[in-house]
Tab-separated table of C-alpha atoms in Angstrom:
chain	number	residue	atom	x	y	z
A	1	VAL	CA	-29.875	-76.050	-0.803
A	2	PHE	CA	-29.621	-79.732	0.011
A	3	ASN	CA	-30.544	-80.548	3.582
A	4	PRO	CA	-30.370	-84.282	4.236
A	5	GLY	CA	-32.145	-83.871	7.569
A	6	LEU	CA	-35.312	-82.849	5.730
A	7	GLY	CA	-34.895	-85.301	2.857
A	8	LEU	CA	-34.804	-82.532	0.261
A	9	ARG	CA	-33.289	-82.602	-3.161
A	10	PRO	CA	-31.214	-79.711	-4.453
A	11	LYS	CA	-33.294	-77.043	-6.176
A	12	PRO	CA	-32.042	-76.666	-9.754
A	13	ASP	CA	-34.791	-74.144	-10.468
A	14	ARG	CA	-33.780	-71.791	-7.643
A	15	ALA	CA	-31.894	-69.496	-10.078
A	16	ALA	CA	-34.919	-69.322	-12.383
A	17	HIS	CA	-37.133	-68.332	-9.465
A	18	ARG	CA	-34.617	-65.636	-8.471
A	19	VAL	CA	-34.953	-64.175	-11.980
A	20	VAL	CA	-38.725	-63.875	-11.519
A	21	PHE	CA	-38.300	-61.963	-8.240
A	22	ASP	CA	-35.662	-59.731	-9.837
A	23	ARG	CA	-38.090	-58.929	-12.689
A	24	ILE	CA	-40.861	-58.072	-10.214
A	25	ALA	CA	-38.476	-55.693	-8.451
A	26	ALA	CA	-37.476	-54.190	-11.830
A	27	PHE	CA	-41.120	-53.212	-12.315
A	28	GLY	CA	-40.933	-51.184	-9.098
A	29	LEU	CA	-42.636	-53.618	-6.759
A	30	GLY	CA	-41.394	-54.489	-3.278
A	31	ASP	CA	-41.852	-57.748	-1.375
A	32	CYS	CA	-44.018	-56.978	1.659
A	33	THR	CA	-43.106	-60.150	3.569
A	34	ARG	CA	-39.366	-59.576	3.047
A	35	SER	CA	-39.648	-55.938	4.132
A	36	THR	CA	-41.278	-56.871	7.436
A	37	ALA	CA	-39.080	-59.885	8.265
A	38	SER	CA	-37.482	-58.104	11.228
A	39	THR	CA	-40.874	-58.046	12.987
A	40	ARG	CA	-41.088	-61.828	13.351
A	41	GLN	CA	-38.929	-64.751	14.426
A	42	ARG	CA	-36.882	-66.710	11.931
A	43	LEU	CA	-38.945	-69.432	10.258
A	44	GLY	CA	-37.992	-72.802	11.758
A	45	ASN	CA	-36.945	-75.579	9.347
A	46	CYS	CA	-36.624	-73.111	6.473
A	47	ILE	CA	-34.330	-74.347	3.725
A	48	CYS	CA	-33.442	-70.905	2.394
A	49	GLU	CA	-29.929	-69.837	1.615
A	50	GLU	CA	-30.207	-66.896	3.988
A	51	ALA	CA	-29.423	-69.129	6.993
A	52	GLY	CA	-29.104	-66.628	9.861
A	53	ALA	CA	-31.296	-63.989	8.254
A	54	CYS	CA	-34.296	-65.901	6.956
A	55	VAL	CA	-37.020	-63.579	5.641
A	56	HIS	CA	-39.655	-66.202	4.891
A	57	VAL	CA	-43.054	-66.868	6.380
A	58	GLN	CA	-45.001	-70.104	5.965
A	59	THR	CA	-47.905	-69.702	3.557
A	60	HIS	CA	-48.337	-73.296	2.385
A	61	ARG	CA	-48.665	-76.645	4.122
A	62	ASN	CA	-47.827	-79.858	2.362
A	63	PRO	CA	-48.727	-83.005	4.322
A	64	LYS	CA	-45.854	-84.865	2.639
A	65	SER	CA	-43.189	-82.323	3.616
A	66	ALA	CA	-41.718	-81.034	6.866
A	67	VAL	CA	-40.643	-77.855	5.081
A	68	PRO	CA	-42.622	-74.693	5.942
A	69	TRP	CA	-43.013	-73.493	2.347
A	70	GLN	CA	-43.571	-69.891	1.382
A	71	ILE	CA	-45.087	-69.917	-2.089
A	72	ASP	CA	-47.422	-66.954	-1.661
A	73	TYR	CA	-46.136	-63.392	-1.730
A	74	LEU	CA	-47.580	-59.910	-1.583
A	75	PHE	CA	-46.012	-57.100	-3.581
A	76	ALA	CA	-46.668	-53.373	-3.506
A	77	SER	CA	-45.375	-50.382	-5.437
A	78	GLU	CA	-42.072	-49.114	-4.028
A	79	LYS	CA	-42.904	-45.430	-4.570
A	80	GLN	CA	-46.544	-45.298	-3.523
A	81	LEU	CA	-47.058	-48.042	-0.940
A	82	MET	CA	-43.893	-49.662	0.432
A	83	THR	CA	-42.957	-46.497	2.324
A	84	ARG	CA	-46.346	-46.753	4.069
A	85	LEU	CA	-46.198	-50.485	4.882
A	86	THR	CA	-46.800	-51.026	8.594
A	87	SER	CA	-47.133	-54.810	8.725
A	88	CYS	CA	-47.388	-57.940	6.648
A	89	ARG	CA	-48.101	-61.389	7.995
A	90	ALA	CA	-49.459	-64.761	7.142
A	91	ILE	CA	-52.573	-65.564	9.116
A	92	ASP	CA	-51.500	-69.036	10.172
A	93	ASP	CA	-52.102	-68.921	13.898
A	94	SER	CA	-55.297	-70.953	13.969
A	95	ALA	CA	-56.692	-74.141	12.500
A	96	ARG	CA	-59.357	-72.012	10.819
A	97	ALA	CA	-56.719	-70.295	8.680
A	98	TRP	CA	-55.936	-73.661	7.068
A	99	GLU	CA	-59.522	-74.939	6.958
A	100	LEU	CA	-60.365	-74.233	3.311
A	101	SER	CA	-56.974	-74.460	1.672
A	102	ASP	CA	-53.394	-75.612	2.061
A	103	HIS	CA	-52.504	-71.912	1.673
A	104	CYS	CA	-53.115	-69.336	4.387
A	105	PRO	CA	-54.048	-65.693	3.839
A	106	VAL	CA	-51.291	-63.063	3.687
A	107	VAL	CA	-52.341	-59.620	4.852
A	108	ALA	CA	-50.486	-56.327	4.513
A	109	GLU	CA	-51.417	-53.118	6.314
A	110	PHE	CA	-50.480	-49.652	5.108
A	111	ASP	CA	-50.644	-46.284	6.818
A	112	LEU	CA	-52.698	-44.356	4.271
């Protein structure tokens, strides 16, 4: 999606990325961050195509970009774990979370 306000170029590889996520789902794995999107506010400045229903969470910071990138995901088996998922979040609420990397931890909790 081209958003001139953020100075972004169109993403010609978006379809290829979608194929990867579709393949992951075909192997019976669910996206923990997507499944828990209703528990958090919409990600500001997200460039996703899901405008009013953004399911992303910022997991990466790029000092050259205003975009809150999500490039880290957590997947779990649909049959064994996704039905027991209680929460999934990026731990990005402190400077310490970003201290060692430009990626922050993503943590999922399951009721086992």
